[in-house]
Coordinates of C-alpha atoms and ligand atoms in Angstrom, one line a residue:
X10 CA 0.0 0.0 0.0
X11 CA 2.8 2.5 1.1
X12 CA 4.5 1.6 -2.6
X13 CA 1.4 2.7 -4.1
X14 CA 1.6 6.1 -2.8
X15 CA 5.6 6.3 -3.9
X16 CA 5.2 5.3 -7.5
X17 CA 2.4 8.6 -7.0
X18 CA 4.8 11.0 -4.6
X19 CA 8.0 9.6 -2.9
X20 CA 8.2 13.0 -1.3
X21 CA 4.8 12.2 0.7
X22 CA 6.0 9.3 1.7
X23 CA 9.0 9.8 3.1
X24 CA 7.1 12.8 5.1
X25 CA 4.6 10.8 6.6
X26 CA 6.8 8.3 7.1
X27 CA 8.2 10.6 9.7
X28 CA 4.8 11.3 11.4
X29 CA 2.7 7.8 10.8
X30 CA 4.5 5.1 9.8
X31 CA 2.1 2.1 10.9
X32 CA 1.0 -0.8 8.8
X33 CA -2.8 1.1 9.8
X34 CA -2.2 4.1 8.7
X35 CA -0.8 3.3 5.1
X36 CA -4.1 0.4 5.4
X37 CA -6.4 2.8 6.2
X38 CA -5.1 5.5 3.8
X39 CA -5.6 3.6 0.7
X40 CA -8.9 2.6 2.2
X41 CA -12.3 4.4 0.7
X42 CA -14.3 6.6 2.9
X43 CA -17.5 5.7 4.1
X44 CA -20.0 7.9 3.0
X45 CA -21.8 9.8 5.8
X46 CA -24.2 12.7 6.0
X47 CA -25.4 15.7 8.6
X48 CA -29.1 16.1 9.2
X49 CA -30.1 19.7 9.0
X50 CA -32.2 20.5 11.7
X51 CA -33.1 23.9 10.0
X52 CA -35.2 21.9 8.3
X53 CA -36.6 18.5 9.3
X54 CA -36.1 16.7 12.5
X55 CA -33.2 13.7 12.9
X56 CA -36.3 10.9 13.4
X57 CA -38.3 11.7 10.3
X58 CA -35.2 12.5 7.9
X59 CA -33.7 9.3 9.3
X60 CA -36.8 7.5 9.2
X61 CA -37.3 8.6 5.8
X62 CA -34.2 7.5 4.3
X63 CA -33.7 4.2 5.9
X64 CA -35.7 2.2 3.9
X65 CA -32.8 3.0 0.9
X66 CA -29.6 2.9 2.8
X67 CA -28.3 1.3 5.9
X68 CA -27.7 3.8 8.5
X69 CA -25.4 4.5 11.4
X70 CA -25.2 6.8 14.2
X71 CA -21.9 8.8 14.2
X72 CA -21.0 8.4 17.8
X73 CA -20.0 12.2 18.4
X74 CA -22.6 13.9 16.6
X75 CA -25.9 13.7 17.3
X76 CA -27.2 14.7 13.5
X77 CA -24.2 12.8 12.1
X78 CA -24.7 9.2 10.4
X79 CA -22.4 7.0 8.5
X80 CA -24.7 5.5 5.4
X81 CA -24.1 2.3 3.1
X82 CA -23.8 4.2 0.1
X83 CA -23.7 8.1 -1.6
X84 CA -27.1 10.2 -0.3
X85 CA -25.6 13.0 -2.3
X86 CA -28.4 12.2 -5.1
X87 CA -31.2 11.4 -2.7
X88 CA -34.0 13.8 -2.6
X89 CA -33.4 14.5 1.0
X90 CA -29.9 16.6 0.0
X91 CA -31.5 18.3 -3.0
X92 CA -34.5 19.5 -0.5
X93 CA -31.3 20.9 2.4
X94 CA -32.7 18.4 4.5
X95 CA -29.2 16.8 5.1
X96 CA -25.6 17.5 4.1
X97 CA -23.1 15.1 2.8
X98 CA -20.3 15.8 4.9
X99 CA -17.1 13.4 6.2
X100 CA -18.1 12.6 10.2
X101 CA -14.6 13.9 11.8
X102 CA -15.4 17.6 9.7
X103 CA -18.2 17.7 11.9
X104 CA -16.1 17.5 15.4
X105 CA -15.1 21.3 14.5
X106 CA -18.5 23.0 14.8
X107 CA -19.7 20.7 17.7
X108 CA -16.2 21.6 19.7
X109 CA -17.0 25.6 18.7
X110 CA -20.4 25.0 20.5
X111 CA -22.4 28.4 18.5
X112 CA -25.8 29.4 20.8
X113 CA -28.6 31.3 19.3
X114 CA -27.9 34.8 19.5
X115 CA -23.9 34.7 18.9
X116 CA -22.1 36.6 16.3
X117 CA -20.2 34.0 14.9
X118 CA -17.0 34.0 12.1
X119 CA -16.2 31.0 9.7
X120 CA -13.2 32.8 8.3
X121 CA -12.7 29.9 5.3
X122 CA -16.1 29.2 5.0
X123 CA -16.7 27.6 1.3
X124 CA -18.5 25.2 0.6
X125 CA -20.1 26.0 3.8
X126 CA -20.1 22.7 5.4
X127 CA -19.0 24.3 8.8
X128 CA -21.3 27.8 8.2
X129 CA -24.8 25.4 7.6
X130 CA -23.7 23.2 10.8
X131 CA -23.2 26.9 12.8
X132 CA -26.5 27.7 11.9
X133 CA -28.6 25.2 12.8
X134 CA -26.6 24.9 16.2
X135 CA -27.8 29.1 16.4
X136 CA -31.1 28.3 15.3
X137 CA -30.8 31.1 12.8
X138 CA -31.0 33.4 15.5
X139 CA -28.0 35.7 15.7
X140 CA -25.2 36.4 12.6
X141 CA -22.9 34.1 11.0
X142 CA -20.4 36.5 9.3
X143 CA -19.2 33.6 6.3
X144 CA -16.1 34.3 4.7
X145 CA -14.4 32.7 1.9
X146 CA -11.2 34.4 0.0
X147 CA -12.0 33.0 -3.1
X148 CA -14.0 34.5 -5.8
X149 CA -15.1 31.3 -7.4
X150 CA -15.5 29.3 -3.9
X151 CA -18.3 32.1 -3.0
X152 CA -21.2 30.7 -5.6
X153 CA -21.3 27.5 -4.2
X154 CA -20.9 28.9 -0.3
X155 CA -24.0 30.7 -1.4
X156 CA -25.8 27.6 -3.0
X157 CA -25.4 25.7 0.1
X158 CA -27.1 28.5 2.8
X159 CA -29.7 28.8 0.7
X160 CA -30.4 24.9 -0.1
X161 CA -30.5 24.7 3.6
X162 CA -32.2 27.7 4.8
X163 CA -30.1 29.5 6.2
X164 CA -31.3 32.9 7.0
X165 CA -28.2 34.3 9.5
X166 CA -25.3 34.2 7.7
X167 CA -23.7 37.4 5.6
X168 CA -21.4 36.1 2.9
X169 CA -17.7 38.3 2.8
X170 CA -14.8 38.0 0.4
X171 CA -11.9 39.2 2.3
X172 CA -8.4 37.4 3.0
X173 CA -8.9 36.4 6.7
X174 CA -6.0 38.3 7.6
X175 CA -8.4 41.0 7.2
X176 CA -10.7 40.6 10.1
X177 CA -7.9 41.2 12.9
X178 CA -8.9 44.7 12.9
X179 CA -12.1 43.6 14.6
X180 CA -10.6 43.1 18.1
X181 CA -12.1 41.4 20.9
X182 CA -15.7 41.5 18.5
X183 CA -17.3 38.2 17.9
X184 CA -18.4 35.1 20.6
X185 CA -16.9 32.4 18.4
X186 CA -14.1 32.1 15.6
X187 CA -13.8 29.7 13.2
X188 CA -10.9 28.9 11.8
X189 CA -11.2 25.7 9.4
X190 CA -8.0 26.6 7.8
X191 CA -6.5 26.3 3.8
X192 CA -4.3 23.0 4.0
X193 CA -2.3 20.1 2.2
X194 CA -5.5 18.0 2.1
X195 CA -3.7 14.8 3.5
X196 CA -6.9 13.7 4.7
X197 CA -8.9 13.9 1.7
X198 CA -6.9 11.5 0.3
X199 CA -9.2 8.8 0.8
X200 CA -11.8 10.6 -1.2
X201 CA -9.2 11.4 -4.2
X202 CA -5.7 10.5 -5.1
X203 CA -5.3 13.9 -6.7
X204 CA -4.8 15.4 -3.5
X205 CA -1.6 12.9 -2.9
X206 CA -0.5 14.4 -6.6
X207 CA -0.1 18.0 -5.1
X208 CA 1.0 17.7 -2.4
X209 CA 4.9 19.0 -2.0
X210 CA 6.7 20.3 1.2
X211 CA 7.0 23.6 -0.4
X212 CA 3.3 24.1 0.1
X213 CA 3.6 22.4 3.1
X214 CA 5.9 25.4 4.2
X215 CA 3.9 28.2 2.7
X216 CA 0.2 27.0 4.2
X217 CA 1.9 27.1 7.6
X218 CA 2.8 30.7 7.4
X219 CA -0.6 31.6 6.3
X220 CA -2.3 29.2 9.0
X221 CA -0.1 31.2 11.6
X222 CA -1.2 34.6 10.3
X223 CA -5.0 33.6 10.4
X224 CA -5.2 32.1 14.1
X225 CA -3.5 35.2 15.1
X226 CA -6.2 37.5 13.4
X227 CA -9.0 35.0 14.2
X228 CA -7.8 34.9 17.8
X229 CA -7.5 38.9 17.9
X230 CA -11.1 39.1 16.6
X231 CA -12.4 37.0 20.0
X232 CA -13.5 38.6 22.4
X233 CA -12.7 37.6 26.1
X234 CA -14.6 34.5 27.1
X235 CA -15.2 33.6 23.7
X236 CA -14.1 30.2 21.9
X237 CA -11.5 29.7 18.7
X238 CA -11.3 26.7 16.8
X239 CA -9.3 25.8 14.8
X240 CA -8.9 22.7 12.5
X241 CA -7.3 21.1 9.3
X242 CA -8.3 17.7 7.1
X243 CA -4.4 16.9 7.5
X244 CA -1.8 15.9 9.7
X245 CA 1.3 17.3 8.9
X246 CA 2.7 19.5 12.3
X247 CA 3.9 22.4 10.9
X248 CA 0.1 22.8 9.6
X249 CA -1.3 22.1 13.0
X250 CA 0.9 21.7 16.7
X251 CA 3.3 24.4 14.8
X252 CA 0.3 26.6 14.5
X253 CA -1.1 26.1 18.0
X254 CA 1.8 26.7 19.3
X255 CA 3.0 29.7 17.3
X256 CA -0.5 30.9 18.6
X257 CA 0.2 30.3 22.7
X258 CA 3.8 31.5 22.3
X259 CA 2.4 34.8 21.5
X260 CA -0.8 35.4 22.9
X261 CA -2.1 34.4 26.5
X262 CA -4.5 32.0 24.7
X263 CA -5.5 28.3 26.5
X264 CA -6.0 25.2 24.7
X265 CA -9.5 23.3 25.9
X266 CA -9.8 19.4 25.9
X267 CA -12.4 18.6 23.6
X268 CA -13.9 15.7 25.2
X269 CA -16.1 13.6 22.5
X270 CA -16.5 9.8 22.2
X271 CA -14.0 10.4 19.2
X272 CA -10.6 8.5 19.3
X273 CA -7.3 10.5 19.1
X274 CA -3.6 9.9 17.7
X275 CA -1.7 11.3 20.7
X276 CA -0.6 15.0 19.6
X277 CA 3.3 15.4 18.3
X278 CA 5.2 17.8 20.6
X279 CA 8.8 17.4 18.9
X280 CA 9.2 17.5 15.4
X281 CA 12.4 17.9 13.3
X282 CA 14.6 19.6 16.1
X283 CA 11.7 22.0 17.1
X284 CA 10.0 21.1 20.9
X285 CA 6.2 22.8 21.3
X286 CA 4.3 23.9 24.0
X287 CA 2.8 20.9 26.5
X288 CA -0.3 22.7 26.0
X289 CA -0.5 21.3 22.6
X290 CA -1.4 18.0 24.0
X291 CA -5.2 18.8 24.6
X292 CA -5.5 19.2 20.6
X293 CA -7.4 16.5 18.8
X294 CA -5.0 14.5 16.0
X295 CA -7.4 12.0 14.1
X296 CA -5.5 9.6 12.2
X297 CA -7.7 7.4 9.6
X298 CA -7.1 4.4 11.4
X299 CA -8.5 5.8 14.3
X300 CA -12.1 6.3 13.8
X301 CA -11.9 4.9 10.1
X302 CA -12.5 8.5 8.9
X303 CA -10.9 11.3 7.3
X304 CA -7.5 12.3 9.1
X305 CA -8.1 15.8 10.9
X306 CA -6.9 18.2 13.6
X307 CA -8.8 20.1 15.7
X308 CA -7.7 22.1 18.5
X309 CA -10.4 24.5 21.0
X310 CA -9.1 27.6 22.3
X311 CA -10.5 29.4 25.1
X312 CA -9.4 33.7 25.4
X313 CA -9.2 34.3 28.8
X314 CA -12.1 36.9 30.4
Ligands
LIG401 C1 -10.8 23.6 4.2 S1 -11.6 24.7 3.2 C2 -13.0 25.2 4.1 C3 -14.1 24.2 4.2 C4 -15.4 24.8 4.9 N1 -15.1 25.3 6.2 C5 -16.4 23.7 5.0 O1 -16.6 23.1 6.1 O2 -17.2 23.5 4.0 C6 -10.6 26.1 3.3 C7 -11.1 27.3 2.6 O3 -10.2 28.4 2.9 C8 -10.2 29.3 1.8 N2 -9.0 30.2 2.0 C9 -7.8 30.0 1.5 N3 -7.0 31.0 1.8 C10 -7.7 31.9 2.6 C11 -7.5 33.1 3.2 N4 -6.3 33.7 3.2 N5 -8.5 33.7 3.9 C12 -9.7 33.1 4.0 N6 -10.0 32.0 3.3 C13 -9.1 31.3 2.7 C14 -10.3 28.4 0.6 O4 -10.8 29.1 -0.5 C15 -11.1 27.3 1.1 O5 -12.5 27.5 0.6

Protein backbone atom coordinates (compact mmCIF):
# COMPACT_ATOMS: atom_id res chain seq x y z
CA UNK A 1 0.00 0.00 0.00
CA UNK A 2 2.82 2.47 1.10
CA UNK A 3 4.48 1.64 -2.55
CA UNK A 4 1.38 2.74 -4.11
CA UNK A 5 1.59 6.05 -2.77
CA UNK A 6 5.64 6.29 -3.91
CA UNK A 7 5.16 5.31 -7.54
CA UNK A 8 2.44 8.59 -6.95
CA UNK A 9 4.81 10.99 -4.59
CA UNK A 10 7.99 9.59 -2.93
CA UNK A 11 8.21 12.97 -1.31
CA UNK A 12 4.82 12.22 0.66
CA UNK A 13 5.97 9.28 1.69
CA UNK A 14 9.05 9.78 3.08
CA UNK A 15 7.14 12.79 5.06
CA UNK A 16 4.65 10.79 6.62
CA UNK A 17 6.77 8.31 7.15
CA UNK A 18 8.21 10.56 9.69
CA UNK A 19 4.76 11.30 11.36
CA UNK A 20 2.66 7.79 10.84
CA UNK A 21 4.47 5.12 9.78
CA UNK A 22 2.13 2.10 10.88
CA UNK A 23 0.98 -0.84 8.83
CA UNK A 24 -2.78 1.12 9.76
CA UNK A 25 -2.17 4.06 8.74
CA UNK A 26 -0.82 3.28 5.06
CA UNK A 27 -4.11 0.45 5.45
CA UNK A 28 -6.38 2.83 6.22
CA UNK A 29 -5.06 5.51 3.78
CA UNK A 30 -5.61 3.60 0.65
CA UNK A 31 -8.86 2.57 2.18
CA UNK A 32 -12.34 4.37 0.67
CA UNK A 33 -14.26 6.57 2.93
CA UNK A 34 -17.51 5.73 4.15
CA UNK A 35 -20.01 7.94 2.97
CA UNK A 36 -21.83 9.80 5.81
CA UNK A 37 -24.21 12.72 6.02
CA UNK A 38 -25.44 15.65 8.58
CA UNK A 39 -29.13 16.07 9.21
CA UNK A 40 -30.13 19.68 8.96
CA UNK A 41 -32.22 20.46 11.69
CA UNK A 42 -33.14 23.91 10.05
CA UNK A 43 -35.23 21.94 8.31
CA UNK A 44 -36.60 18.49 9.28
CA UNK A 45 -36.06 16.66 12.52
CA UNK A 46 -33.21 13.70 12.92
CA UNK A 47 -36.28 10.94 13.40
CA UNK A 48 -38.26 11.68 10.27
CA UNK A 49 -35.16 12.55 7.95
CA UNK A 50 -33.69 9.32 9.31
CA UNK A 51 -36.79 7.51 9.20
CA UNK A 52 -37.27 8.61 5.78
CA UNK A 53 -34.22 7.46 4.31
CA UNK A 54 -33.67 4.22 5.87
CA UNK A 55 -35.72 2.25 3.93
CA UNK A 56 -32.84 3.04 0.91
CA UNK A 57 -29.56 2.89 2.81
CA UNK A 58 -28.25 1.33 5.87
CA UNK A 59 -27.72 3.85 8.49
CA UNK A 60 -25.42 4.48 11.38
CA UNK A 61 -25.17 6.79 14.20
CA UNK A 62 -21.93 8.76 14.19
CA UNK A 63 -20.96 8.42 17.81
CA UNK A 64 -20.00 12.17 18.37
CA UNK A 65 -22.64 13.95 16.56
CA UNK A 66 -25.90 13.70 17.29
CA UNK A 67 -27.20 14.69 13.54
CA UNK A 68 -24.23 12.80 12.06
CA UNK A 69 -24.75 9.17 10.45
CA UNK A 70 -22.45 6.99 8.46
CA UNK A 71 -24.70 5.51 5.36
CA UNK A 72 -24.09 2.33 3.09
CA UNK A 73 -23.79 4.24 0.06
CA UNK A 74 -23.66 8.13 -1.60
CA UNK A 75 -27.09 10.23 -0.29
CA UNK A 76 -25.56 13.04 -2.33
CA UNK A 77 -28.39 12.17 -5.13
CA UNK A 78 -31.17 11.44 -2.65
CA UNK A 79 -33.97 13.78 -2.58
CA UNK A 80 -33.39 14.51 1.00
CA UNK A 81 -29.95 16.60 -0.01
CA UNK A 82 -31.49 18.28 -3.05
CA UNK A 83 -34.50 19.48 -0.48
CA UNK A 84 -31.26 20.91 2.36
CA UNK A 85 -32.71 18.38 4.54
CA UNK A 86 -29.18 16.76 5.07
CA UNK A 87 -25.64 17.49 4.08
CA UNK A 88 -23.07 15.15 2.79
CA UNK A 89 -20.28 15.84 4.94
CA UNK A 90 -17.13 13.41 6.21
CA UNK A 91 -18.06 12.55 10.18
CA UNK A 92 -14.56 13.86 11.76
CA UNK A 93 -15.36 17.59 9.65
CA UNK A 94 -18.17 17.69 11.90
CA UNK A 95 -16.06 17.52 15.44
CA UNK A 96 -15.07 21.35 14.55
CA UNK A 97 -18.47 22.96 14.84
CA UNK A 98 -19.68 20.68 17.66
CA UNK A 99 -16.22 21.64 19.73
CA UNK A 100 -17.01 25.59 18.70
CA UNK A 101 -20.38 25.02 20.54
CA UNK A 102 -22.38 28.37 18.54
CA UNK A 103 -25.82 29.43 20.78
CA UNK A 104 -28.57 31.28 19.31
CA UNK A 105 -27.94 34.76 19.45
CA UNK A 106 -23.89 34.66 18.90
CA UNK A 107 -22.10 36.62 16.27
CA UNK A 108 -20.21 34.05 14.94
CA UNK A 109 -17.04 34.00 12.13
CA UNK A 110 -16.17 30.97 9.68
CA UNK A 111 -13.22 32.78 8.30
CA UNK A 112 -12.69 29.95 5.35
CA UNK A 113 -16.07 29.18 5.03
CA UNK A 114 -16.67 27.65 1.30
CA UNK A 115 -18.52 25.18 0.56
CA UNK A 116 -20.09 26.00 3.85
CA UNK A 117 -20.11 22.66 5.39
CA UNK A 118 -18.98 24.27 8.85
CA UNK A 119 -21.29 27.78 8.20
CA UNK A 120 -24.76 25.37 7.59
CA UNK A 121 -23.71 23.16 10.83
CA UNK A 122 -23.21 26.86 12.78
CA UNK A 123 -26.53 27.72 11.90
CA UNK A 124 -28.55 25.17 12.76
CA UNK A 125 -26.64 24.91 16.18
CA UNK A 126 -27.76 29.05 16.40
CA UNK A 127 -31.13 28.29 15.32
CA UNK A 128 -30.79 31.11 12.76
CA UNK A 129 -30.96 33.40 15.45
CA UNK A 130 -27.96 35.67 15.67
CA UNK A 131 -25.16 36.43 12.58
CA UNK A 132 -22.92 34.15 11.02
CA UNK A 133 -20.35 36.50 9.27
CA UNK A 134 -19.21 33.61 6.34
CA UNK A 135 -16.07 34.27 4.70
CA UNK A 136 -14.36 32.71 1.86
CA UNK A 137 -11.21 34.43 -0.01
CA UNK A 138 -12.00 32.99 -3.06
CA UNK A 139 -14.00 34.51 -5.76
CA UNK A 140 -15.13 31.28 -7.37
CA UNK A 141 -15.53 29.34 -3.94
CA UNK A 142 -18.34 32.13 -2.95
CA UNK A 143 -21.22 30.69 -5.63
CA UNK A 144 -21.28 27.53 -4.17
CA UNK A 145 -20.89 28.89 -0.31
CA UNK A 146 -23.99 30.69 -1.36
CA UNK A 147 -25.78 27.62 -2.99
CA UNK A 148 -25.42 25.69 0.11
CA UNK A 149 -27.14 28.50 2.81
CA UNK A 150 -29.69 28.79 0.71
CA UNK A 151 -30.43 24.94 -0.13
CA UNK A 152 -30.47 24.69 3.60
CA UNK A 153 -32.16 27.73 4.83
CA UNK A 154 -30.06 29.54 6.21
CA UNK A 155 -31.26 32.91 7.02
CA UNK A 156 -28.23 34.32 9.52
CA UNK A 157 -25.30 34.25 7.66
CA UNK A 158 -23.71 37.44 5.60
CA UNK A 159 -21.36 36.14 2.87
CA UNK A 160 -17.71 38.34 2.76
CA UNK A 161 -14.77 38.02 0.39
CA UNK A 162 -11.93 39.15 2.34
CA UNK A 163 -8.35 37.40 3.00
CA UNK A 164 -8.90 36.42 6.71
CA UNK A 165 -6.01 38.32 7.65
CA UNK A 166 -8.39 41.04 7.16
CA UNK A 167 -10.67 40.64 10.13
CA UNK A 168 -7.90 41.18 12.93
CA UNK A 169 -8.86 44.74 12.92
CA UNK A 170 -12.08 43.57 14.61
CA UNK A 171 -10.63 43.05 18.12
CA UNK A 172 -12.13 41.42 20.86
CA UNK A 173 -15.67 41.46 18.48
CA UNK A 174 -17.34 38.16 17.88
CA UNK A 175 -18.38 35.13 20.55
CA UNK A 176 -16.93 32.40 18.40
CA UNK A 177 -14.13 32.05 15.60
CA UNK A 178 -13.82 29.68 13.16
CA UNK A 179 -10.91 28.94 11.77
CA UNK A 180 -11.17 25.70 9.36
CA UNK A 181 -8.03 26.57 7.77
CA UNK A 182 -6.46 26.29 3.83
CA UNK A 183 -4.25 22.96 4.01
CA UNK A 184 -2.28 20.13 2.17
CA UNK A 185 -5.45 17.99 2.13
CA UNK A 186 -3.67 14.76 3.52
CA UNK A 187 -6.86 13.69 4.74
CA UNK A 188 -8.88 13.90 1.70
CA UNK A 189 -6.91 11.53 0.28
CA UNK A 190 -9.16 8.75 0.83
CA UNK A 191 -11.80 10.60 -1.23
CA UNK A 192 -9.25 11.40 -4.20
CA UNK A 193 -5.72 10.48 -5.09
CA UNK A 194 -5.28 13.91 -6.71
CA UNK A 195 -4.79 15.44 -3.48
CA UNK A 196 -1.60 12.88 -2.91
CA UNK A 197 -0.45 14.35 -6.61
CA UNK A 198 -0.08 18.05 -5.14
CA UNK A 199 1.01 17.71 -2.42
CA UNK A 200 4.87 19.01 -2.04
CA UNK A 201 6.67 20.26 1.16
CA UNK A 202 6.96 23.56 -0.42
CA UNK A 203 3.29 24.10 0.06
CA UNK A 204 3.60 22.41 3.14
CA UNK A 205 5.91 25.37 4.17
CA UNK A 206 3.88 28.17 2.71
CA UNK A 207 0.20 26.95 4.24
CA UNK A 208 1.92 27.07 7.57
CA UNK A 209 2.84 30.66 7.38
CA UNK A 210 -0.60 31.60 6.26
CA UNK A 211 -2.28 29.20 8.99
CA UNK A 212 -0.13 31.25 11.58
CA UNK A 213 -1.25 34.58 10.27
CA UNK A 214 -4.98 33.55 10.39
CA UNK A 215 -5.17 32.09 14.06
CA UNK A 216 -3.49 35.21 15.07
CA UNK A 217 -6.22 37.48 13.40
CA UNK A 218 -8.99 34.99 14.20
CA UNK A 219 -7.80 34.86 17.83
CA UNK A 220 -7.46 38.89 17.91
CA UNK A 221 -11.08 39.12 16.55
CA UNK A 222 -12.35 37.04 19.96
CA UNK A 223 -13.47 38.58 22.40
CA UNK A 224 -12.65 37.55 26.12
CA UNK A 225 -14.62 34.45 27.08
CA UNK A 226 -15.15 33.59 23.67
CA UNK A 227 -14.14 30.18 21.94
CA UNK A 228 -11.48 29.69 18.70
CA UNK A 229 -11.27 26.66 16.80
CA UNK A 230 -9.27 25.80 14.82
CA UNK A 231 -8.87 22.72 12.49
CA UNK A 232 -7.33 21.11 9.29
CA UNK A 233 -8.25 17.68 7.08
CA UNK A 234 -4.35 16.87 7.54
CA UNK A 235 -1.77 15.94 9.70
CA UNK A 236 1.34 17.34 8.93
CA UNK A 237 2.70 19.46 12.30
CA UNK A 238 3.88 22.40 10.90
CA UNK A 239 0.07 22.81 9.61
CA UNK A 240 -1.33 22.12 12.99
CA UNK A 241 0.86 21.70 16.66
CA UNK A 242 3.30 24.41 14.82
CA UNK A 243 0.31 26.55 14.48
CA UNK A 244 -1.14 26.09 18.04
CA UNK A 245 1.83 26.70 19.30
CA UNK A 246 3.04 29.69 17.27
CA UNK A 247 -0.46 30.86 18.58
CA UNK A 248 0.21 30.26 22.66
CA UNK A 249 3.81 31.55 22.30
CA UNK A 250 2.42 34.84 21.45
CA UNK A 251 -0.79 35.36 22.94
CA UNK A 252 -2.10 34.35 26.53
CA UNK A 253 -4.46 31.95 24.67
CA UNK A 254 -5.51 28.27 26.48
CA UNK A 255 -6.05 25.18 24.69
CA UNK A 256 -9.49 23.26 25.91
CA UNK A 257 -9.82 19.41 25.89
CA UNK A 258 -12.38 18.60 23.64
CA UNK A 259 -13.92 15.72 25.19
CA UNK A 260 -16.12 13.64 22.50
CA UNK A 261 -16.52 9.82 22.18
CA UNK A 262 -14.00 10.43 19.19
CA UNK A 263 -10.59 8.50 19.35
CA UNK A 264 -7.30 10.47 19.12
CA UNK A 265 -3.55 9.91 17.66
CA UNK A 266 -1.73 11.31 20.68
CA UNK A 267 -0.59 14.99 19.63
CA UNK A 268 3.29 15.38 18.26
CA UNK A 269 5.20 17.83 20.65
CA UNK A 270 8.83 17.39 18.90
CA UNK A 271 9.16 17.45 15.39
CA UNK A 272 12.42 17.90 13.32
CA UNK A 273 14.56 19.65 16.11
CA UNK A 274 11.69 21.95 17.07
CA UNK A 275 10.03 21.11 20.94
CA UNK A 276 6.15 22.79 21.31
CA UNK A 277 4.30 23.88 24.01
CA UNK A 278 2.83 20.87 26.46
CA UNK A 279 -0.31 22.74 25.97
CA UNK A 280 -0.51 21.27 22.60
CA UNK A 281 -1.36 18.01 23.98
CA UNK A 282 -5.17 18.84 24.64
CA UNK A 283 -5.49 19.25 20.57
CA UNK A 284 -7.37 16.46 18.79
CA UNK A 285 -4.99 14.51 15.96
CA UNK A 286 -7.39 11.98 14.14
CA UNK A 287 -5.54 9.57 12.19
CA UNK A 288 -7.70 7.44 9.56
CA UNK A 289 -7.08 4.44 11.40
CA UNK A 290 -8.55 5.85 14.34
CA UNK A 291 -12.06 6.25 13.81
CA UNK A 292 -11.93 4.95 10.10
CA UNK A 293 -12.46 8.54 8.87
CA UNK A 294 -10.93 11.28 7.30
CA UNK A 295 -7.54 12.28 9.09
CA UNK A 296 -8.11 15.78 10.87
CA UNK A 297 -6.90 18.20 13.60
CA UNK A 298 -8.81 20.07 15.72
CA UNK A 299 -7.65 22.10 18.52
CA UNK A 300 -10.42 24.51 21.00
CA UNK A 301 -9.12 27.62 22.33
CA UNK A 302 -10.50 29.41 25.05
CA UNK A 303 -9.40 33.72 25.41
CA UNK A 304 -9.22 34.25 28.77
CA UNK A 305 -12.05 36.87 30.39
C1 LIG B 1 -10.82 23.57 4.21
S1 LIG B 1 -11.60 24.69 3.16
C2 LIG B 1 -12.99 25.20 4.13
C3 LIG B 1 -14.10 24.20 4.19
C4 LIG B 1 -15.35 24.76 4.87
N1 LIG B 1 -15.06 25.29 6.18
C5 LIG B 1 -16.43 23.72 4.99
O1 LIG B 1 -16.60 23.13 6.07
O2 LIG B 1 -17.16 23.50 4.02
C6 LIG B 1 -10.56 26.09 3.27
C7 LIG B 1 -11.10 27.33 2.59
O3 LIG B 1 -10.20 28.40 2.91
C8 LIG B 1 -10.23 29.32 1.83
N2 LIG B 1 -9.04 30.19 1.96
C9 LIG B 1 -7.80 30.02 1.45
N3 LIG B 1 -7.00 31.03 1.80
C10 LIG B 1 -7.75 31.87 2.58
C11 LIG B 1 -7.49 33.12 3.23
N4 LIG B 1 -6.28 33.69 3.17
N5 LIG B 1 -8.50 33.71 3.90
C12 LIG B 1 -9.74 33.15 3.95
N6 LIG B 1 -10.05 31.96 3.35
C13 LIG B 1 -9.07 31.33 2.69
C14 LIG B 1 -10.27 28.42 0.60
O4 LIG B 1 -10.79 29.11 -0.51
C15 LIG B 1 -11.15 27.27 1.07
O5 LIG B 1 -12.47 27.46 0.65
Amino acid sequence: MKSEFACINRKFVERYEKIDDSEDFWKFMSKPLRPSFRVNTLKASVEDVICSLSDRFEIEQVPWCREGFFADGDVGGTIEHQLGLIFSQEASSMIPVVSLEPKPGMLVLDMCASPGGKTTQIAQYMENVGCIIANDVKYDRINILISNIQRCGVLIAKVTMKDGRFFGRFRDRFDRVLIDAPCSNVGMVRKNYRYLKFWSLKEVYSLSRLQKELILAGYRALKPGGVLVYSTCTLDPLENEEVVDHLISNTDAIVEKIDLPVKGTKPITEFEGKRYSGEVKRCLRIHPQDNDTEGFFIAKIVKPS
